[in-house]
mmCIF file of C-alpha atoms in Angstrom:
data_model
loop_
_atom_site.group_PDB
_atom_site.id
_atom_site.type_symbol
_atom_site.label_atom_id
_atom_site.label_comp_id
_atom_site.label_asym_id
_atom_site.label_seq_id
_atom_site.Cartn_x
_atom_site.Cartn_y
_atom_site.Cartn_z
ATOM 1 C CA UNK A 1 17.274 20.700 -14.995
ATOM 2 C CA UNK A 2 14.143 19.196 -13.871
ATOM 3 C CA UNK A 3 14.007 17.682 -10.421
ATOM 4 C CA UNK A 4 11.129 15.262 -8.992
ATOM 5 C CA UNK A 5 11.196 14.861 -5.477
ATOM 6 C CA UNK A 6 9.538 11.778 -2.990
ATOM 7 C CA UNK A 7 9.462 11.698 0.134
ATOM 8 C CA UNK A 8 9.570 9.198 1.633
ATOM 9 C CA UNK A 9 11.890 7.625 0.562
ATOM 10 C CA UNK A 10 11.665 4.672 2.840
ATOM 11 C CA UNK A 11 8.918 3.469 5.030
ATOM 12 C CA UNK A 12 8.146 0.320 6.768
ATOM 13 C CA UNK A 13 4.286 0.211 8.060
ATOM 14 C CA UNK A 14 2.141 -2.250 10.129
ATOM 15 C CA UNK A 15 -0.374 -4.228 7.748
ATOM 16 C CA UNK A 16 -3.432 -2.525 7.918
ATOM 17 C CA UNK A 17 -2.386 0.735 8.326
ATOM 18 C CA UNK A 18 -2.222 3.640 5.071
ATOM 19 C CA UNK A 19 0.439 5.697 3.720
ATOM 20 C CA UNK A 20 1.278 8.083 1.641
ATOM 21 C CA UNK A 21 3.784 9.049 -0.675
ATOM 22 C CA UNK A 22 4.523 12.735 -1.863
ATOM 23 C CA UNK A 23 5.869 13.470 -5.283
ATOM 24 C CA UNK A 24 6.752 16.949 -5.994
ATOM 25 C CA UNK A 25 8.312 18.749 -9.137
ATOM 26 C CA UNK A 26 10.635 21.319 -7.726
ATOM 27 C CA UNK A 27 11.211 23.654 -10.415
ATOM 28 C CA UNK A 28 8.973 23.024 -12.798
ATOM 29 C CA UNK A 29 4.844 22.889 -13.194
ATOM 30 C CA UNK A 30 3.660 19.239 -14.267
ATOM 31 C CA UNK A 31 0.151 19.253 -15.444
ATOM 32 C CA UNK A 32 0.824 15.305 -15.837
ATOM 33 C CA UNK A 33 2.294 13.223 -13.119
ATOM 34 C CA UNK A 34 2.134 9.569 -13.609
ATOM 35 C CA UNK A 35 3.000 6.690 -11.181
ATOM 36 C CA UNK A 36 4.594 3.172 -11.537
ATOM 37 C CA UNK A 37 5.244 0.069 -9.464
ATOM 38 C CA UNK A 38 8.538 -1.567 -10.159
ATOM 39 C CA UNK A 39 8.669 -5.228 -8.833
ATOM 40 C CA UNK A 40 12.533 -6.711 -8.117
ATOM 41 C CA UNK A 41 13.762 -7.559 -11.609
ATOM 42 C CA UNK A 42 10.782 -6.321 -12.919
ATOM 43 C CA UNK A 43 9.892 -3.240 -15.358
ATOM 44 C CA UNK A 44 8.102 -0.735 -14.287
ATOM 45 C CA UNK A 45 3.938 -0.824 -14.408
ATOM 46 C CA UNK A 46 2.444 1.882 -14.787
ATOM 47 C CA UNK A 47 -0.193 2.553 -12.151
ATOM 48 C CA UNK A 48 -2.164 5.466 -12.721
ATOM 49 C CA UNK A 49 -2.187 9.071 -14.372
ATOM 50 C CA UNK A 50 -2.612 12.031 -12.713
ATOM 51 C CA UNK A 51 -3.573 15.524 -13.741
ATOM 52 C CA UNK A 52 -3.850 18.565 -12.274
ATOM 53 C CA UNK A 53 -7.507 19.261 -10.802
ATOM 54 C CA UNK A 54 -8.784 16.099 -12.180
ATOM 55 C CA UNK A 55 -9.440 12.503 -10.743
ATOM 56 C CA UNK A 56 -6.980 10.151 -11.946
ATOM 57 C CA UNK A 57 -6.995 7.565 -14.727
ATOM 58 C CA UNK A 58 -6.108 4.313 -13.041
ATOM 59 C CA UNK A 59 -4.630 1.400 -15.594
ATOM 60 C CA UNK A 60 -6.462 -1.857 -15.543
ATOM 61 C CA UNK A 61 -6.129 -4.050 -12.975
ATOM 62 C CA UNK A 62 -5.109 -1.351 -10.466
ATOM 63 C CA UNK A 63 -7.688 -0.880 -7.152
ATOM 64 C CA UNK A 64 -8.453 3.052 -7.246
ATOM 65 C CA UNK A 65 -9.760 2.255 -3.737
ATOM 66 C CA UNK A 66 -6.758 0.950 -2.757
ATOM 67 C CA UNK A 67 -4.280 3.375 -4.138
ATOM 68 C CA UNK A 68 -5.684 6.603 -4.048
ATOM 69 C CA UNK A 69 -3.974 9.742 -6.340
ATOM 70 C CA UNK A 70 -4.665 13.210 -5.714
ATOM 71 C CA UNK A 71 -2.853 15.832 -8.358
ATOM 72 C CA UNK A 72 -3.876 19.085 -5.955
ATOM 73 C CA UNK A 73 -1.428 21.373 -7.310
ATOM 74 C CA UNK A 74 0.727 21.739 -10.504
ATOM 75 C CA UNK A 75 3.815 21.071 -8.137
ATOM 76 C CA UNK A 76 2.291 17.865 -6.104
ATOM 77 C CA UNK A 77 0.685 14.483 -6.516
ATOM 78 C CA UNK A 78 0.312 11.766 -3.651
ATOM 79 C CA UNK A 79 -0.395 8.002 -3.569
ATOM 80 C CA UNK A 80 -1.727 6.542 -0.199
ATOM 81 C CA UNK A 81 -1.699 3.243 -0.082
ATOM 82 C CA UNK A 82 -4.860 2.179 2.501
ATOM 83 C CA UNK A 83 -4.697 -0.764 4.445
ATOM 84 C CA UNK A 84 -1.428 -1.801 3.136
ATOM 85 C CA UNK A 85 -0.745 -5.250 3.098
ATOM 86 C CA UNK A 86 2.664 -7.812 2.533
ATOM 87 C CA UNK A 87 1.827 -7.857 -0.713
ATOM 88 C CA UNK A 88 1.579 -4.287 -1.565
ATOM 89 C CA UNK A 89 5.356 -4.098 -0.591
ATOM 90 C CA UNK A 90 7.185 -2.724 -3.518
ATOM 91 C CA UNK A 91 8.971 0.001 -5.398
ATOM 92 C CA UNK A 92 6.734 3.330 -5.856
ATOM 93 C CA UNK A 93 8.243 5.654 -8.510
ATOM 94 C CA UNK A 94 6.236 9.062 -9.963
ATOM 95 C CA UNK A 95 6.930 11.114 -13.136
ATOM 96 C CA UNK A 96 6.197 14.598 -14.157
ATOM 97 C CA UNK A 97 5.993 15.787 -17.743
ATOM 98 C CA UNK A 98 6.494 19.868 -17.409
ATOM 99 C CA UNK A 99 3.218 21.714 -17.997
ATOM 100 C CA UNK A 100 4.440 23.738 -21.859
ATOM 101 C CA UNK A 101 5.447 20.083 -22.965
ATOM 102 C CA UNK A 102 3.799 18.871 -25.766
ATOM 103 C CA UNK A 103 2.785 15.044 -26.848
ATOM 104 C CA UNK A 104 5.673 13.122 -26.361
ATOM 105 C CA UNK A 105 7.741 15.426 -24.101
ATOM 106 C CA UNK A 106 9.824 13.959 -21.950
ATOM 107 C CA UNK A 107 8.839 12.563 -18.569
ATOM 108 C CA UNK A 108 10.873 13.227 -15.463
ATOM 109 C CA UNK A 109 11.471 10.717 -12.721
ATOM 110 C CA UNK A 110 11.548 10.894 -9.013
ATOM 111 C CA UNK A 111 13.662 8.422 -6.888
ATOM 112 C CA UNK A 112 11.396 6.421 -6.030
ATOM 113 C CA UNK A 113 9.650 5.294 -2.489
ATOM 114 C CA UNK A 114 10.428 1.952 -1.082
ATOM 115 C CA UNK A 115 7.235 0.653 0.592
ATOM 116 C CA UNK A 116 7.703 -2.709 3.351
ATOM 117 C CA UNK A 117 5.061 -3.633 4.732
ATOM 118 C CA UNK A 118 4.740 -6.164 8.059
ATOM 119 C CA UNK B 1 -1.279 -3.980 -26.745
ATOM 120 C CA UNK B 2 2.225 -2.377 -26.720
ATOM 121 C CA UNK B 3 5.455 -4.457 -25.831
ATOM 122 C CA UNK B 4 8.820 -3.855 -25.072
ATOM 123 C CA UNK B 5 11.165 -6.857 -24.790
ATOM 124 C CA UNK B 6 14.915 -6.067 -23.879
ATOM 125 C CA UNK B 7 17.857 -8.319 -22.992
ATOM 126 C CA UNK B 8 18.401 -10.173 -19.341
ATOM 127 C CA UNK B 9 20.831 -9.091 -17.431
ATOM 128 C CA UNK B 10 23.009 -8.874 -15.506
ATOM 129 C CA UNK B 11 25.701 -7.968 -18.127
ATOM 130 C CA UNK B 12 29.017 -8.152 -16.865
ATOM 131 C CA UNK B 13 31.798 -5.798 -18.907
ATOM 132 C CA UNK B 14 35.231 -4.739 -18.494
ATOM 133 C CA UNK B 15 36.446 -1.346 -18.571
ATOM 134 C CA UNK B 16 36.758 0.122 -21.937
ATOM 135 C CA UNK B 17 34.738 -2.655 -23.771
ATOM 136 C CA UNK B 18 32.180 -2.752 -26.096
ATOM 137 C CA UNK B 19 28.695 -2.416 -25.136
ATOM 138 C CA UNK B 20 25.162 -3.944 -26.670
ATOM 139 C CA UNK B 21 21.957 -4.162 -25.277
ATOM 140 C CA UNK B 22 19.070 -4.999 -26.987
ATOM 141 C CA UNK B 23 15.758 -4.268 -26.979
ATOM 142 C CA UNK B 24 12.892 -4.525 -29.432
ATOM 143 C CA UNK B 25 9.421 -3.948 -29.188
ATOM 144 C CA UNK B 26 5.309 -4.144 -30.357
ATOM 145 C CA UNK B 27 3.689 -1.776 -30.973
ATOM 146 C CA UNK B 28 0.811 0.184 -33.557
ATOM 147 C CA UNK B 29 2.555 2.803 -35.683
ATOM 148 C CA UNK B 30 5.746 4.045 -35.035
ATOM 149 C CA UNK B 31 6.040 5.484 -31.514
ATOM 150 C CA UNK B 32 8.808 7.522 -29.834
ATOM 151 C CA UNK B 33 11.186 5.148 -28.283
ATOM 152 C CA UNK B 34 13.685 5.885 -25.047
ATOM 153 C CA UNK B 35 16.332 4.402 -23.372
ATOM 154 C CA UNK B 36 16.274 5.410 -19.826
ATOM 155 C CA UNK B 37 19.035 5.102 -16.762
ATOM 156 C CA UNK B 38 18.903 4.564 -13.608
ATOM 157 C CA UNK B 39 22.028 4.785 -11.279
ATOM 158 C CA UNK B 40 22.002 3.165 -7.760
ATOM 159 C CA UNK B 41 20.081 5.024 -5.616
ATOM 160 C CA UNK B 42 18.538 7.436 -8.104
ATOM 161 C CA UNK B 43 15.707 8.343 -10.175
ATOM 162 C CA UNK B 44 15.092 7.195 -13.818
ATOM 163 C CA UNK B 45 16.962 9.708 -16.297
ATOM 164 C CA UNK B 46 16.453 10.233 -20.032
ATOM 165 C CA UNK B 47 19.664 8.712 -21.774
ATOM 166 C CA UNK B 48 18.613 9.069 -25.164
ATOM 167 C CA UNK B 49 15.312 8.981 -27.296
ATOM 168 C CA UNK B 50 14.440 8.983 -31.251
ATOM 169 C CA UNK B 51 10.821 10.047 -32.259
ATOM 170 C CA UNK B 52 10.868 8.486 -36.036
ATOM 171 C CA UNK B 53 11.828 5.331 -38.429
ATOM 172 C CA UNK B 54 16.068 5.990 -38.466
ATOM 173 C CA UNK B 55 16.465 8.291 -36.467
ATOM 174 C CA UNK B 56 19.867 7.961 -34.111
ATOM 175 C CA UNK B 57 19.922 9.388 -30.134
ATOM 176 C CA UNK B 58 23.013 9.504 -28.657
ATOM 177 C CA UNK B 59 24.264 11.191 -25.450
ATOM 178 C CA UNK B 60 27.278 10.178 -23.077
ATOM 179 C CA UNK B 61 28.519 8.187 -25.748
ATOM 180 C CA UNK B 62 25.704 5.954 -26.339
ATOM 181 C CA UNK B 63 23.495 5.846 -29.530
ATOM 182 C CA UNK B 64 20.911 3.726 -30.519
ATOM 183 C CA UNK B 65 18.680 3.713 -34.295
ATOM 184 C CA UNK B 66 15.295 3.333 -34.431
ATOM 185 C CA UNK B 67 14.770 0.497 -37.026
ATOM 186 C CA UNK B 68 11.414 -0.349 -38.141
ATOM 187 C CA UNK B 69 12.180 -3.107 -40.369
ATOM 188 C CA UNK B 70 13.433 -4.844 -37.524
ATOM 189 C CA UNK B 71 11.158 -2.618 -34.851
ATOM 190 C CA UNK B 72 14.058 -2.676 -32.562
ATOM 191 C CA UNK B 73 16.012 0.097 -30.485
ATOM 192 C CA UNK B 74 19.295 -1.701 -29.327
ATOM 193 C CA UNK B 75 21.941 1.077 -27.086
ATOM 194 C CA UNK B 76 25.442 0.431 -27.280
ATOM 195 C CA UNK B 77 28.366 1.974 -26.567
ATOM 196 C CA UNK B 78 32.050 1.793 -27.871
ATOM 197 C CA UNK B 79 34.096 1.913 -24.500
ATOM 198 C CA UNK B 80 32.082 1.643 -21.588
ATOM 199 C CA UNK B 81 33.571 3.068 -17.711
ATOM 200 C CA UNK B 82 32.921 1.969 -14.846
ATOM 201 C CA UNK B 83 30.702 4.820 -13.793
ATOM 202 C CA UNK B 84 28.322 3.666 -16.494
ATOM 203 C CA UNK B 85 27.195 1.005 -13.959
ATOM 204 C CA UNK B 86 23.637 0.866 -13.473
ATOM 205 C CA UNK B 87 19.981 -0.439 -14.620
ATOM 206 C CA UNK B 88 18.983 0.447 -18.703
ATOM 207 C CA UNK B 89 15.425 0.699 -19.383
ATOM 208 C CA UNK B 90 14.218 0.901 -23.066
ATOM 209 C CA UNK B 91 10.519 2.463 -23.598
ATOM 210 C CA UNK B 92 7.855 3.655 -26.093
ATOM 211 C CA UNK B 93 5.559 6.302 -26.023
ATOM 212 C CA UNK B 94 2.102 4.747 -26.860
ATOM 213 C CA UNK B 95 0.263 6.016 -29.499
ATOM 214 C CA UNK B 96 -2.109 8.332 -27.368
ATOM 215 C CA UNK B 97 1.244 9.849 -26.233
ATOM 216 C CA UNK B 98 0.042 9.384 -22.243
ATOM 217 C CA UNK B 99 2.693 6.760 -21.232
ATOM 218 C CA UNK B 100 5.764 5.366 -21.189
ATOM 219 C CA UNK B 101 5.800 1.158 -21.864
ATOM 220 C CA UNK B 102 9.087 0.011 -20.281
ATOM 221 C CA UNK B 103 11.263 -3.346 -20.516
ATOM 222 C CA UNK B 104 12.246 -4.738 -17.918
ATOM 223 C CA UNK B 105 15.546 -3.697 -17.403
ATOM 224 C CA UNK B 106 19.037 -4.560 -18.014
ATOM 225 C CA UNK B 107 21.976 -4.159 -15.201
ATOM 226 C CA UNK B 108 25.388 -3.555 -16.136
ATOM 227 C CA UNK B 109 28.298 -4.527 -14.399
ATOM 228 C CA UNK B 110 31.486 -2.286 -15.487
ATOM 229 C CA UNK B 111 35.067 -3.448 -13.736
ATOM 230 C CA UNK B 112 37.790 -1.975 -14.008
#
């Protein structure tokens, strides 16, 4: 199958402070990864697009300074959060759609990175 | 812009019952729609999907039509177990094809 990896998967940070999340498709090459914020009880939000080589398509509302994406590689795409603060505190999930998919093709899911900040 | 509206949860079954959760949505055209799973502690997985008007996904026992008259997507299942405890997202595809438009969940509860 296809497996998305995050790591962390947990991190607590000091407000003020940046961090970043890895999310890496082991076994398959994702031109596409994507990334959503999931609030408690909440859907998921889609944050930004990433592809490979290419700066990253942010959706509206979301601070590109803030959350910055870099898709280096066909097998890696991070998120660093800078100067987190309380309210950035949240649920960080990616998704990789495999590089020979075409429109439509299914997205895989990693399991998510729980981000507290103090 | 594109919706997805699906049921609030939590819904609470026992073993072996039947299973509906609902889910419609708004949208231009006729996109792909998904129902998606997510078990404690893990990623979102692809449960089922159904890319035109009619068209029925199933998998692990769980189908759901794509209606267009009614532009709904609703999963259900005919005896559900306790290991199908978890969090059901529905989706569409938006009509570029770039991303997924969730709901915002449903949790089921299976006792046995």
């Amino acid at each position: 199958g296809a497996v998305v990896s995050q790591h962390p998967s947990w991190v607590i940070c000091k407000s003020g402070t940046s961090v970043k999340i890895e999310c890496r498709s082991l076994d398959f090459q994702a031109t596409t990864m994507f990334w959503y914020r999931q609030f408690p009880k909440q859907s998921l939000m889609l944050m930004a697009t990433s592809n490979e080589g290419s700066k990253a398509t942010y959706e509206q509302g979301v601070e590109k300074d803030k959350f910055l994406i870099n898709h280096a590689s066909l097998t890696l795409s991070t998120l660093t959060v800078t100067s987190a603060h309380p309210e950035d505190s949240s649920f960080y999930i990616c998704s990789a759609r495999r590089r020979t998919s075409g429109r439509g093709e299914t997205q895989y899911f990693g399991p998510g990175t729980r981000l507290l900040v103090l | 812009g594109d919706s997805v509206t699906q049921m609030e949860g939590p819904v609470t079954l026992s073993e072996e019952a039947f299973l509906t959760i609902n889910c419609t949505y708004t949208a231009t055209g006729y996109p792909s729609l998904f129902w998606y799973v997510q078990y404690p502690g893990e990623g979102l997985q692809l449960l089922l999907k159904a890319t035109k008007a009619d068209d029925k996904g199933s998998n692990k026992g769980f189908e759901a039509t794509y209606r267009k008259e009614t532009t709904s997507f609703h999963l259900e299942k005919g005896s559900v177990q306790v290991s199908d405890s978890a969090v059901y997202f529905c989706a569409l595809l938006n009509q570029a094809g770039t991303a997924l438009i969730f709901g915002k969940g449903t949790t089921l509860s299976v006792s046995s």
